[in-house]
Amino acid sequence: MLVAGFQIQFIFSSDLADPAYTAYQASFVTAAARWTSILTEDIPDVGAGAWGGAVDDVRIEASADVIDGPGGILGSAQYQYRRTTGARLPINGVMQFDTADLNNSTIVDVITHEMGHVLGIGSLWSSAALVNDYGGTNPTYIGASALAEYRNLMANQALASIPVENTGNTGTRDVHWRESLFGRELMTGYYNTGQVNPLSRVSAASLIDLGYPGVNPDATDNWAPNSGNPMPTIASLSPSVASSPLGGTFTLTANSVNDVSGGVASVRFYRETNGIPGLQASGNVTTKDTLVGTDNTGSVWSAEISLGALPAGSYTYYAQATDAFGAVSVYRSASHIIVAPPAAPSTPDLNSASDSGSSSSDNITNDNTPTLSGTSSEAAGTTIHVFADGVEIGQTTVAGNAWTFTPSSGIADGTHSITATAENAGGTSPASGPLSITVDTAAPTLTSSSFVYATMLGVKFEFNEDVTASLDSADLTFLNTTSSSTRPSQYAGSTANVASFKFATFPPPKGDYLATLTGTGVTDLAGNALASDPTVNFFYIPGDINQSRSVTFDDLLILAQHYGQPGTFADGDINYSGVVNFDDLLLLAQNYGQTLVVARATSTSTARSRGNSDLLS
């Protein structure tokens, strides 16, 4: 080691030693000082060899020649020999400058640029395997240290490489940063006359990738990325839907994505996660927002976003475009809401106005388009679907915290299970509890009617369904057709679909009777009325136990056989007390010999009919 620290030695050719050019030797010293402020540590010295005497640390032979006249090629440089161990860093190099440009005020920048090539920037990239697609249409630099600086400067940690020049002749392409992106940076292939040409941290870090120790990127200039490459643009970001259910998916689309130079390479989509307003695309996992999708197809620029286990709430998303040179657009943002599925509505209720019949709360109705209602904890406007036996019969919406629904099509007669679900952007709720309703639009029908004398004195009617809840004593009239008088009735109750009526006072007068049930007052549980008034014809004489229309010895004999025993009218219990006793015998005696004769249909007829007026004798 000859001198501590990194040293750059010069050997000037005879032309530069000419008194006309010796003043420019100071420019070489200035340029070397620029590089030695970045390279701060010594590298192994080498002894004399093909390059001349011992070298500490790099030796440069500089010359001035006629190249192409003013303003064309300013200079060129290359290393000649490399060390044979370690990173095989350069030992020496040559630099040549056009004599026509030596008086140019930019000579220090030009010397600094060419000196960078002697040190290995560009000239050693290929042999150090730092460039992909070398000689191709899109060469890119992949050295880790320079790439890290580039990512920071571009504010995009997702960048995978640095664009390398892909235009120009040999000596320009593949060995400089890409002009369209790096613009005025000193280590591009073109010098920007009349402007500052800064040396960037990226160029300095490339020396680290080449194996130089003690590289200080802080000794470089401030370089603004994109100075030679306009940023791509995104007009807006839009979600495919404003809200989605838990665990669902939706699509984010970046609209009107453009780039005027090189084209858009990708659009990345982020979810706001670090709590800091705006997009932070770089940093560690706790300080940057979350990347949720990337589109590099070059077409629609969208990404399907999976919500995973995110809870309900409002979320902010960002989109940012990157062009082929690594320039990054201004981000655009949009909101998206995750909606929890609604809670199940309450069990539906049949409105009392539709709950026809004997009860307004038994859920039996003769209305096949009944009004149903319920409550919901969801917001107004939430859709309610109504089902009968699992088949949707229509829908309505929540108003306040309630809903009502009347089907437009009739529900078939029968018993049905009515349920409801709520639906919003979060999905569909579980079904409500079931309401069992019975729709019955058919009028009840009479299946039989008869006179009852055994256990009571009256009539009974049997129907195809239960109508007993609608009956009372006023619904039946006993007409004595013999005397054309009416007798009050008493509703005697029912068993299943059978309704019974008896005389309100006992015993009634002798005679033929017509019992008429007022059909309009007889309704089933749904409120449907009988279509007509059913009647029963019968006759009655106290003591006529055997129903022969006469009180005779035969009736007395029946009574005597059961005297003192429990029994019915057929056993001699004429007064319906439940026991055949002296009261029954007395009643029979009072009417003994009485006969109820059916009136003749004509003067010569002997026919008898209960339907005609009867005569007592």
Coordinates of C-alpha atoms in Angstrom, one line a residue:
M1 CA 0.0 0.0 0.0
L2 CA 1.6 3.2 -1.2
V3 CA -0.9 5.8 0.2
A4 CA -3.8 5.2 2.5
G5 CA -7.3 5.7 1.0
F6 CA -8.4 5.2 -2.5
Q7 CA -6.1 6.8 -5.1
I8 CA -6.4 7.5 -8.8
Q9 CA -3.1 8.1 -10.6
F10 CA -2.8 9.8 -14.0
I11 CA -0.4 9.5 -16.9
F12 CA -0.9 12.2 -19.4
S13 CA 0.0 11.7 -23.0
S14 CA 2.4 14.0 -24.8
D15 CA -0.5 15.9 -26.3
L16 CA -2.0 16.7 -22.9
A17 CA 1.5 17.6 -21.7
D18 CA 1.6 20.2 -24.4
P19 CA 1.5 23.7 -22.9
A20 CA -1.7 24.4 -24.7
Y21 CA -3.5 21.7 -22.6
T22 CA -1.7 21.5 -19.3
A23 CA -4.3 23.8 -17.8
Y24 CA -6.9 21.0 -18.2
Q25 CA -4.9 18.6 -16.2
A26 CA -6.5 20.2 -13.1
S27 CA -9.9 19.1 -14.5
F28 CA -8.7 15.5 -14.2
V29 CA -7.7 16.1 -10.6
T30 CA -11.1 17.6 -9.8
A31 CA -12.9 14.6 -11.4
A32 CA -10.7 12.1 -9.5
A33 CA -11.5 13.9 -6.2
R34 CA -15.1 13.4 -7.0
W35 CA -14.7 9.7 -7.2
T36 CA -12.4 9.4 -4.2
S37 CA -15.0 11.2 -2.1
I38 CA -17.3 8.2 -2.9
L39 CA -14.6 5.5 -2.8
T40 CA -13.2 5.9 0.7
E41 CA -11.2 2.7 1.3
D42 CA -8.0 1.4 -0.2
I43 CA -8.0 -1.7 -2.4
P44 CA -5.0 -4.0 -2.8
D45 CA -2.1 -2.3 -4.7
V46 CA -0.5 -4.2 -7.6
G47 CA 3.2 -4.3 -8.5
A48 CA 4.8 -3.4 -11.8
G49 CA 3.6 -5.4 -14.8
A50 CA 2.3 -4.9 -18.3
W51 CA 0.8 -1.6 -17.1
G52 CA 4.1 -0.2 -16.0
G53 CA 5.1 0.6 -12.4
A54 CA 3.2 -0.3 -9.2
V55 CA -0.4 0.9 -9.1
D56 CA -2.2 2.5 -6.1
D57 CA -5.2 1.9 -6.7
V58 CA -6.1 2.7 -10.3
R59 CA -4.0 4.3 -13.0
I60 CA -5.5 6.2 -15.9
E61 CA -3.7 7.1 -19.1
A62 CA -5.3 10.2 -20.6
S63 CA -4.9 11.6 -24.1
A64 CA -6.4 14.1 -26.4
D65 CA -7.0 13.3 -30.1
V66 CA -9.0 14.4 -33.0
I67 CA -12.3 12.3 -32.9
D68 CA -15.2 14.0 -34.7
G69 CA -15.0 17.7 -34.1
P70 CA -17.0 19.9 -31.7
G71 CA -20.2 18.7 -30.1
G72 CA -20.1 15.1 -31.2
I73 CA -18.3 12.4 -29.2
L74 CA -16.7 14.1 -26.3
G75 CA -14.6 11.3 -25.1
S76 CA -14.3 7.6 -24.5
A77 CA -12.8 5.3 -21.8
Q78 CA -12.2 1.7 -20.9
Y79 CA -10.2 -0.3 -18.4
Q80 CA -7.3 -2.3 -19.7
Y81 CA -6.3 -4.8 -17.0
R82 CA -8.0 -6.2 -13.9
R83 CA -6.8 -7.8 -10.7
T84 CA -6.9 -11.6 -10.8
T85 CA -8.3 -12.1 -7.3
G86 CA -11.3 -11.0 -5.3
A87 CA -13.8 -8.9 -7.3
R88 CA -11.2 -8.5 -10.0
L89 CA -11.3 -4.7 -9.9
P90 CA -9.6 -2.6 -12.6
I91 CA -5.9 -1.9 -12.4
N92 CA -5.7 0.6 -15.1
G93 CA -7.5 2.2 -18.0
V94 CA -7.3 4.7 -20.8
M95 CA -9.3 7.8 -21.5
Q96 CA -9.4 9.7 -24.8
F97 CA -11.0 13.1 -25.4
D98 CA -11.7 15.0 -28.5
T99 CA -9.4 18.0 -28.8
A100 CA -12.2 20.0 -30.3
D101 CA -14.1 19.7 -27.0
L102 CA -11.4 20.2 -24.4
N103 CA -12.1 23.9 -24.2
N104 CA -15.8 23.0 -23.4
S105 CA -17.0 24.2 -20.0
T106 CA -18.4 20.7 -19.4
I107 CA -15.0 19.0 -19.5
V108 CA -15.0 18.2 -15.8
D109 CA -18.3 16.3 -16.1
V110 CA -17.1 14.5 -19.2
I111 CA -13.9 13.4 -17.4
T112 CA -15.9 12.3 -14.4
H113 CA -18.2 10.3 -16.6
E114 CA -15.4 8.5 -18.5
M115 CA -13.5 7.9 -15.2
G116 CA -16.6 6.1 -13.9
H117 CA -16.3 3.7 -16.9
V118 CA -12.6 3.0 -16.1
L119 CA -13.7 2.2 -12.5
G120 CA -16.1 -0.4 -14.0
I121 CA -19.5 1.4 -14.2
G122 CA -21.0 0.0 -17.4
S123 CA -17.8 -1.5 -18.6
L124 CA -17.8 -4.3 -16.0
W125 CA -21.6 -4.8 -15.7
S126 CA -21.7 -7.7 -18.2
S127 CA -18.8 -9.6 -16.9
A128 CA -20.1 -9.2 -13.3
A129 CA -23.5 -10.6 -14.4
L130 CA -25.3 -7.5 -13.4
V131 CA -27.3 -7.0 -16.6
N132 CA -30.1 -9.1 -17.9
D133 CA -30.8 -9.2 -21.7
Y134 CA -27.4 -7.7 -22.5
G135 CA -27.5 -6.7 -26.2
G136 CA -31.3 -7.3 -26.3
T137 CA -34.2 -4.9 -26.6
N138 CA -34.7 -4.3 -22.9
P139 CA -31.4 -4.7 -20.9
T140 CA -31.9 -4.2 -17.2
Y141 CA -29.5 -3.9 -14.2
I142 CA -30.1 -6.3 -11.3
G143 CA -27.3 -5.5 -8.8
A144 CA -28.7 -5.4 -5.3
S145 CA -27.1 -2.3 -4.0
A146 CA -27.9 0.0 -6.9
L147 CA -31.4 -1.5 -7.2
A148 CA -32.0 -0.7 -3.5
E149 CA -31.1 2.9 -4.0
Y150 CA -33.2 3.0 -7.2
R151 CA -36.2 1.6 -5.4
N152 CA -35.9 4.2 -2.7
L153 CA -35.5 7.1 -5.2
M154 CA -38.5 5.8 -7.2
A155 CA -40.6 5.2 -4.0
N156 CA -41.4 1.7 -5.2
Q157 CA -40.0 -1.3 -3.4
A158 CA -41.6 -3.6 -5.9
L159 CA -39.2 -2.7 -8.8
A160 CA -37.2 -5.7 -9.9
S161 CA -34.5 -4.0 -12.0
I162 CA -33.1 -0.8 -13.4
P163 CA -33.5 0.1 -17.1
V164 CA -30.2 0.1 -19.0
E165 CA -29.8 2.0 -22.2
N166 CA -31.2 0.1 -25.2
T167 CA -30.6 2.7 -27.9
G168 CA -27.4 4.0 -29.6
N169 CA -24.3 2.4 -30.9
T170 CA -21.8 0.1 -29.2
G171 CA -20.3 2.0 -26.4
T172 CA -23.6 3.6 -25.5
R173 CA -26.2 0.9 -25.3
D174 CA -25.9 -1.7 -22.5
V175 CA -23.3 0.3 -20.5
H176 CA -25.3 3.4 -19.4
W177 CA -28.4 4.0 -17.5
R178 CA -31.4 4.5 -19.8
E179 CA -31.6 8.1 -20.9
S180 CA -35.4 8.1 -21.2
L181 CA -35.7 7.5 -17.5
F182 CA -32.5 8.9 -15.9
G183 CA -32.4 12.0 -18.1
R184 CA -29.6 14.3 -17.0
E185 CA -27.9 11.8 -14.6
L186 CA -24.1 11.8 -15.3
M187 CA -23.8 8.1 -16.1
T188 CA -26.3 8.1 -19.0
G189 CA -25.0 7.8 -22.5
Y190 CA -25.7 11.4 -23.5
Y191 CA -24.5 14.6 -21.9
N192 CA -27.1 17.4 -21.4
T193 CA -25.2 20.6 -22.3
G194 CA -26.1 23.7 -20.4
Q195 CA -27.7 21.8 -17.5
V196 CA -26.5 20.2 -14.3
N197 CA -25.7 16.5 -14.8
P198 CA -25.9 15.0 -11.3
L199 CA -24.2 11.9 -10.2
S200 CA -26.8 9.7 -8.4
R201 CA -26.7 7.4 -5.5
V202 CA -27.6 4.6 -8.0
S203 CA -24.3 5.1 -9.8
A204 CA -22.4 5.1 -6.6
A205 CA -24.1 1.9 -5.4
S206 CA -23.2 0.2 -8.6
L207 CA -19.6 0.4 -7.4
I208 CA -20.7 -1.7 -4.3
D209 CA -22.2 -4.3 -6.6
L210 CA -18.8 -4.4 -8.5
G211 CA -17.0 -5.2 -5.2
Y212 CA -15.5 -1.9 -4.1
P213 CA -15.2 -1.5 -0.3
G214 CA -16.1 1.7 1.5
V215 CA -18.5 3.2 -1.0
N216 CA -20.2 6.4 0.3
P217 CA -23.4 7.1 -1.8
D218 CA -24.0 10.2 0.4
A219 CA -21.2 11.9 -1.5
T220 CA -23.3 12.0 -4.6
D221 CA -25.7 14.7 -5.9
N222 CA -29.4 15.0 -5.4
W223 CA -31.0 13.4 -8.4
A224 CA -34.7 13.6 -9.1
P225 CA -36.0 10.4 -10.9
N226 CA -38.2 10.8 -13.9
S227 CA -36.4 13.9 -15.0
G228 CA -36.2 12.4 -18.4
N229 CA -39.3 10.2 -18.3
P230 CA -42.8 11.6 -17.6
M231 CA -44.7 9.7 -15.0
P232 CA -47.6 7.4 -16.1
T233 CA -51.1 8.6 -15.2
I234 CA -54.3 7.0 -13.8
A235 CA -57.5 9.0 -14.1
S236 CA -59.4 7.3 -11.4
L237 CA -60.0 4.1 -9.5
S238 CA -63.3 2.4 -9.2
P239 CA -64.6 -0.7 -7.5
S240 CA -67.0 -2.9 -9.4
V241 CA -69.6 -2.6 -6.6
A242 CA -69.8 -0.1 -3.8
S243 CA -70.3 -2.8 -1.2
S244 CA -69.8 -6.5 -0.8
P245 CA -70.7 -9.2 1.7
L246 CA -68.3 -10.6 4.3
G247 CA -65.7 -13.0 2.7
G248 CA -66.7 -11.9 -0.8
T249 CA -64.8 -10.6 -3.8
F250 CA -65.0 -7.5 -6.0
T251 CA -62.9 -6.0 -8.8
L252 CA -60.8 -2.8 -8.7
T253 CA -60.3 -1.1 -12.0
A254 CA -57.8 1.7 -12.8
N255 CA -59.3 3.9 -15.4
S256 CA -57.6 5.7 -18.3
V257 CA -54.1 4.4 -17.5
N258 CA -51.6 6.1 -19.8
D259 CA -47.9 6.6 -20.3
V260 CA -46.3 8.8 -23.0
S261 CA -42.9 7.0 -23.0
G262 CA -42.2 3.3 -22.9
G263 CA -45.8 2.3 -21.9
V264 CA -47.3 1.1 -18.6
A265 CA -45.6 -2.0 -17.3
S266 CA -48.0 -2.7 -14.4
V267 CA -50.6 -1.3 -12.0
R268 CA -50.5 -2.3 -8.4
F269 CA -53.4 -2.2 -6.0
Y270 CA -53.2 -1.5 -2.3
R271 CA -55.4 -1.6 0.7
E272 CA -55.0 1.1 3.4
T273 CA -53.7 -0.7 6.4
N274 CA -51.0 1.4 8.2
G275 CA -53.4 4.1 9.4
I276 CA -51.5 6.9 7.6
P277 CA -53.6 8.8 5.1
G278 CA -52.5 8.3 1.5
L279 CA -50.5 5.5 -0.1
Q280 CA -47.3 4.2 1.5
A281 CA -46.1 1.6 -0.9
S282 CA -42.7 1.0 0.6
G283 CA -41.3 0.3 4.1
N284 CA -41.7 -2.7 6.4
V285 CA -44.9 -4.6 7.0
T286 CA -46.0 -2.3 9.7
T287 CA -45.4 1.0 8.0
K288 CA -46.6 0.3 4.4
D289 CA -50.0 -0.3 3.0
T290 CA -50.9 -3.8 1.9
L291 CA -50.4 -4.9 -1.7
V292 CA -53.6 -6.7 -2.7
G293 CA -53.2 -7.2 -6.5
T294 CA -51.0 -6.5 -9.5
D295 CA -52.0 -6.3 -13.2
N296 CA -49.2 -6.4 -15.8
T297 CA -51.3 -7.6 -18.7
G298 CA -51.5 -4.2 -20.4
S299 CA -55.2 -4.3 -21.0
V300 CA -57.9 -3.6 -18.5
W301 CA -55.7 -2.8 -15.5
S302 CA -57.8 -4.4 -12.8
A303 CA -57.5 -6.9 -10.0
E304 CA -60.0 -9.1 -8.3
I305 CA -59.9 -8.4 -4.6
S306 CA -60.6 -11.2 -2.1
L307 CA -62.0 -9.8 1.2
G308 CA -61.0 -12.9 3.2
A309 CA -61.7 -12.6 6.9
L310 CA -62.0 -8.8 6.9
P311 CA -64.7 -7.5 9.2
A312 CA -67.5 -5.3 8.1
G313 CA -66.6 -1.7 7.6
S314 CA -65.4 0.9 5.1
Y315 CA -62.0 0.4 3.4
T316 CA -59.8 2.6 1.3
Y317 CA -57.9 1.2 -1.8
Y318 CA -55.2 2.7 -3.9
A319 CA -53.9 2.1 -7.5
Q320 CA -50.5 3.2 -8.7
A321 CA -49.0 2.6 -12.2
T322 CA -45.4 2.0 -13.1
D323 CA -44.1 2.5 -16.6
A324 CA -41.5 0.4 -18.4
F325 CA -38.7 2.6 -17.1
G326 CA -39.8 2.4 -13.5
A327 CA -41.5 5.8 -13.2
V328 CA -44.5 5.7 -10.8
S329 CA -47.7 7.5 -11.2
V330 CA -49.6 9.6 -8.6
Y331 CA -51.9 7.1 -6.8
R332 CA -55.7 7.2 -7.1
S333 CA -58.0 6.0 -4.3
A334 CA -61.5 4.7 -3.9
S335 CA -63.6 3.4 -1.0
H336 CA -65.4 0.0 -0.7
I337 CA -67.7 -1.1 2.1
I338 CA -67.9 -4.6 3.5
V339 CA -71.4 -5.2 4.7
A340 CA -72.3 -7.9 7.3
P341 CA -75.3 -10.1 6.4
P342 CA -78.6 -9.0 7.9
A343 CA -80.2 -10.5 10.9
A344 CA -83.2 -12.7 10.4
P345 CA -86.5 -10.9 10.5
S346 CA -89.0 -11.7 13.2
T347 CA -91.5 -14.5 12.7
P348 CA -94.2 -13.2 10.3
D349 CA -97.6 -12.4 11.6
L350 CA -101.0 -12.6 9.8
N351 CA -102.6 -9.2 10.1
S352 CA -105.7 -9.2 12.2
A353 CA -107.7 -7.6 9.3
S354 CA -106.8 -10.7 7.2
D355 CA -107.3 -13.2 10.0
S356 CA -111.0 -13.8 9.3
G357 CA -113.4 -16.0 11.0
S358 CA -114.3 -16.5 14.6
S359 CA -110.9 -15.4 15.9
S360 CA -108.6 -12.6 14.7
S361 CA -105.5 -14.4 16.1
D362 CA -105.9 -18.1 15.1
N363 CA -104.1 -17.6 11.7
I364 CA -107.0 -19.1 9.8
T365 CA -108.2 -17.0 6.9
N366 CA -110.6 -17.1 3.9
D367 CA -108.4 -14.4 2.2
N368 CA -106.0 -16.1 -0.2
T369 CA -104.1 -12.8 -0.6
P370 CA -103.7 -12.1 3.1
T371 CA -101.5 -9.3 4.4
L372 CA -98.5 -10.4 6.4
S373 CA -96.2 -8.3 8.5
G374 CA -93.1 -8.4 10.7
T375 CA -90.2 -6.5 12.1
S376 CA -86.6 -6.2 11.2
S377 CA -83.5 -4.7 12.9
E378 CA -82.1 -3.8 9.5
A379 CA -82.0 -0.3 7.9
A380 CA -85.0 1.1 6.0
G381 CA -85.0 -0.1 2.4
T382 CA -83.6 -3.6 3.2
T383 CA -85.3 -6.1 1.0
I384 CA -87.6 -8.7 2.7
H385 CA -88.3 -11.9 0.8
V386 CA -91.5 -13.8 1.8
F387 CA -91.9 -17.5 1.3
A388 CA -94.7 -20.0 1.5
D389 CA -93.6 -23.6 2.1
G390 CA -90.1 -22.5 1.0
V391 CA -91.2 -20.9 -2.3
E392 CA -90.9 -17.2 -2.6
I393 CA -94.2 -15.5 -3.1
G394 CA -92.9 -11.9 -3.3
Q395 CA -90.8 -9.3 -1.6
T396 CA -91.2 -5.9 0.1
T397 CA -88.9 -3.5 1.9
V398 CA -88.3 -2.4 5.5
A399 CA -89.9 0.9 6.5
G400 CA -88.9 2.1 9.9
N401 CA -88.3 -1.2 11.6
A402 CA -91.3 -3.0 10.1
W403 CA -92.5 -4.5 6.9
T404 CA -95.8 -5.5 5.4
F405 CA -96.6 -7.7 2.4
T406 CA -99.7 -8.7 0.4
P407 CA -99.1 -11.3 -2.3
S408 CA -100.3 -10.4 -5.7
S409 CA -101.2 -14.0 -6.5
G410 CA -103.5 -16.1 -4.4
I411 CA -102.2 -18.7 -2.0
A412 CA -103.8 -22.1 -2.4
D413 CA -106.2 -23.5 0.2
G414 CA -104.4 -25.5 2.8
T415 CA -102.0 -25.1 5.7
H416 CA -98.8 -23.3 4.8
S417 CA -95.5 -22.4 6.6
I418 CA -94.7 -18.7 6.1
T419 CA -91.1 -17.5 6.5
A420 CA -89.1 -14.4 5.6
T421 CA -85.5 -13.4 4.9
A422 CA -83.8 -10.1 4.8
E423 CA -81.3 -9.2 2.0
N424 CA -78.8 -6.3 1.7
A425 CA -75.4 -5.9 0.1
G426 CA -74.0 -8.1 2.8
G427 CA -76.0 -11.1 1.6
T428 CA -79.2 -12.9 2.8
S429 CA -80.1 -13.5 6.4
P430 CA -81.2 -16.9 7.8
A431 CA -84.9 -17.6 7.5
S432 CA -87.2 -16.2 10.2
G433 CA -89.2 -18.5 12.4
P434 CA -92.2 -20.1 10.7
L435 CA -95.7 -18.9 10.9
S436 CA -98.3 -21.6 10.2
I437 CA -101.4 -20.2 8.5
T438 CA -104.4 -22.0 7.1
V439 CA -106.1 -20.6 3.9
D440 CA -109.6 -21.8 3.5
T441 CA -111.8 -20.1 0.9
A442 CA -114.4 -23.0 0.6
A443 CA -117.8 -22.7 2.3
P444 CA -118.6 -25.5 4.8
T445 CA -121.1 -28.1 3.7
L446 CA -123.7 -30.1 5.6
T447 CA -123.0 -33.8 5.5
S448 CA -126.1 -35.0 7.6
S449 CA -128.9 -33.8 9.8
S450 CA -131.3 -35.7 12.1
F451 CA -133.8 -35.5 14.9
V452 CA -132.4 -36.6 18.3
Y453 CA -134.8 -38.0 20.8
A454 CA -132.8 -40.6 22.7
T455 CA -130.4 -38.4 24.8
M456 CA -132.2 -35.1 24.3
L457 CA -135.1 -33.7 22.4
G458 CA -133.7 -31.7 19.5
V459 CA -131.8 -31.9 16.3
K460 CA -128.1 -32.3 15.2
F461 CA -126.2 -31.2 12.1
E462 CA -122.9 -32.7 10.9
F463 CA -120.6 -30.7 8.7
N464 CA -117.4 -31.4 6.7
E465 CA -115.5 -29.1 9.0
D466 CA -115.7 -27.3 12.3
V467 CA -118.3 -24.5 12.4
T468 CA -119.3 -24.7 16.0
A469 CA -117.4 -21.6 17.1
S470 CA -119.9 -19.5 15.1
L471 CA -123.1 -21.1 16.6
D472 CA -125.4 -20.0 19.3
S473 CA -129.1 -20.5 20.2
A474 CA -130.3 -17.7 17.9
D475 CA -129.1 -19.7 14.9
L476 CA -131.8 -22.3 15.1
T477 CA -135.6 -21.9 15.0
F478 CA -138.1 -24.6 16.0
L479 CA -141.4 -24.1 14.1
N480 CA -144.4 -26.1 15.2
T481 CA -146.0 -26.6 11.8
T482 CA -149.1 -28.1 13.5
S483 CA -149.9 -24.9 15.4
S484 CA -147.8 -22.5 13.3
S485 CA -145.9 -21.3 16.4
T486 CA -142.2 -21.1 17.1
R487 CA -140.3 -22.4 20.1
P488 CA -137.0 -21.1 21.5
S489 CA -133.9 -23.2 21.0
Q490 CA -130.9 -23.9 23.1
Y491 CA -127.4 -24.6 21.6
A492 CA -126.5 -27.9 23.1
G493 CA -122.8 -27.9 22.2
S494 CA -120.8 -29.9 19.7
T495 CA -118.5 -32.8 19.3
A496 CA -116.0 -32.5 16.5
N497 CA -117.9 -31.2 13.4
V498 CA -121.4 -32.1 14.9
A499 CA -123.6 -29.3 16.3
S500 CA -126.7 -30.0 18.5
F501 CA -129.7 -27.9 19.4
K502 CA -132.6 -28.7 21.8
F503 CA -135.7 -27.0 23.0
A504 CA -135.0 -24.2 25.5
T505 CA -138.1 -25.2 27.6
F506 CA -139.4 -28.7 28.2
P507 CA -141.7 -30.3 27.3
P508 CA -142.6 -28.5 24.0
P509 CA -146.2 -28.6 22.7
K510 CA -147.2 -31.7 20.7
G511 CA -146.9 -31.4 17.0
D512 CA -144.9 -31.7 13.8
Y513 CA -141.8 -29.5 13.8
L514 CA -139.5 -27.9 11.3
A515 CA -136.0 -27.1 12.7
T516 CA -134.2 -24.5 10.5
L517 CA -130.6 -23.5 10.9
T518 CA -129.8 -20.0 9.6
G519 CA -127.0 -20.7 7.1
T520 CA -125.6 -17.2 7.0
G521 CA -124.9 -17.4 10.7
V522 CA -123.0 -20.6 10.3
T523 CA -119.4 -20.1 9.4
D524 CA -116.3 -22.2 9.5
L525 CA -113.1 -21.1 11.4
A526 CA -112.1 -19.1 8.3
G527 CA -115.4 -17.2 8.2
N528 CA -116.9 -18.9 5.2
A529 CA -120.7 -19.2 5.5
L530 CA -123.1 -22.1 4.6
A531 CA -124.6 -21.7 1.1
S532 CA -128.1 -22.5 2.3
D533 CA -130.3 -23.1 5.4
P534 CA -130.5 -26.7 6.4
T535 CA -133.7 -28.1 8.0
V536 CA -134.9 -31.1 9.9
N537 CA -138.6 -32.3 10.0
F538 CA -139.7 -34.3 13.1
F539 CA -142.7 -34.8 15.3
Y540 CA -143.1 -35.0 19.1
I541 CA -145.8 -36.3 21.6
P542 CA -144.8 -36.6 25.3
G543 CA -144.9 -40.3 26.1
D544 CA -144.5 -41.6 22.5
I545 CA -141.5 -43.7 23.5
N546 CA -141.6 -45.9 20.5
Q547 CA -142.1 -43.0 18.0
S548 CA -145.3 -44.4 16.6
R549 CA -147.1 -41.1 16.6
S550 CA -149.5 -42.4 19.3
V551 CA -149.1 -42.9 23.1
T552 CA -150.3 -46.4 23.6
F553 CA -149.9 -49.4 25.9
D554 CA -146.8 -50.3 24.0
D555 CA -145.2 -47.1 25.3
L556 CA -146.4 -47.9 28.9
L557 CA -144.9 -51.4 28.6
I558 CA -141.5 -50.0 27.6
L559 CA -141.5 -47.6 30.5
A560 CA -142.5 -50.3 33.0
Q561 CA -139.7 -52.6 31.8
H562 CA -137.1 -49.8 32.7
Y563 CA -138.9 -48.3 35.7
G564 CA -136.5 -47.2 38.4
Q565 CA -133.5 -47.5 36.2
P566 CA -131.2 -45.0 34.5
G567 CA -132.1 -44.6 30.9
T568 CA -132.8 -42.5 27.8
F569 CA -136.1 -41.4 26.2
A570 CA -136.2 -44.7 24.4
D571 CA -136.2 -46.5 27.8
G572 CA -139.0 -44.3 29.1
D573 CA -137.1 -41.3 30.4
I574 CA -139.8 -39.0 28.9
N575 CA -138.7 -35.9 30.8
Y576 CA -135.0 -36.4 30.1
S577 CA -134.0 -36.5 33.8
G578 CA -131.7 -39.5 33.3
V579 CA -133.9 -41.9 35.3
V580 CA -137.1 -43.7 34.4
N581 CA -139.4 -42.8 37.4
F582 CA -142.9 -41.8 38.5
D583 CA -142.6 -38.4 36.8
D584 CA -142.2 -40.1 33.5
L585 CA -145.1 -42.4 34.2
L586 CA -147.3 -39.4 35.1
L587 CA -146.3 -37.6 31.9
L588 CA -147.1 -40.6 29.9
A589 CA -150.5 -41.0 31.7
Q590 CA -151.4 -37.4 30.9
N591 CA -150.9 -38.0 27.2
Y592 CA -152.1 -41.6 27.1
G593 CA -154.2 -42.2 24.0
Q594 CA -153.0 -39.1 22.2
T595 CA -152.3 -39.5 18.5
L596 CA -150.6 -37.2 16.0
V597 CA -152.3 -37.7 12.6
V598 CA -150.6 -36.6 9.4
A599 CA -153.0 -34.6 7.2
R600 CA -154.2 -36.3 4.1
A601 CA -152.6 -35.0 0.9
T602 CA -156.0 -35.1 -0.9
S603 CA -159.5 -36.0 0.1
T604 CA -159.0 -39.6 -1.0
S605 CA -155.3 -40.0 -0.1
T606 CA -154.2 -42.0 2.9
A607 CA -150.6 -41.0 2.5
R608 CA -148.8 -39.5 5.5
S609 CA -146.0 -37.1 5.3
R610 CA -144.0 -35.3 8.0
G611 CA -143.6 -32.4 5.7
N612 CA -147.3 -31.5 5.6
S613 CA -149.3 -29.8 8.2
D614 CA -150.3 -32.3 10.9
L615 CA -153.5 -32.4 13.0
L616 CA -153.9 -33.3 16.6
S617 CA -156.8 -35.6 17.6

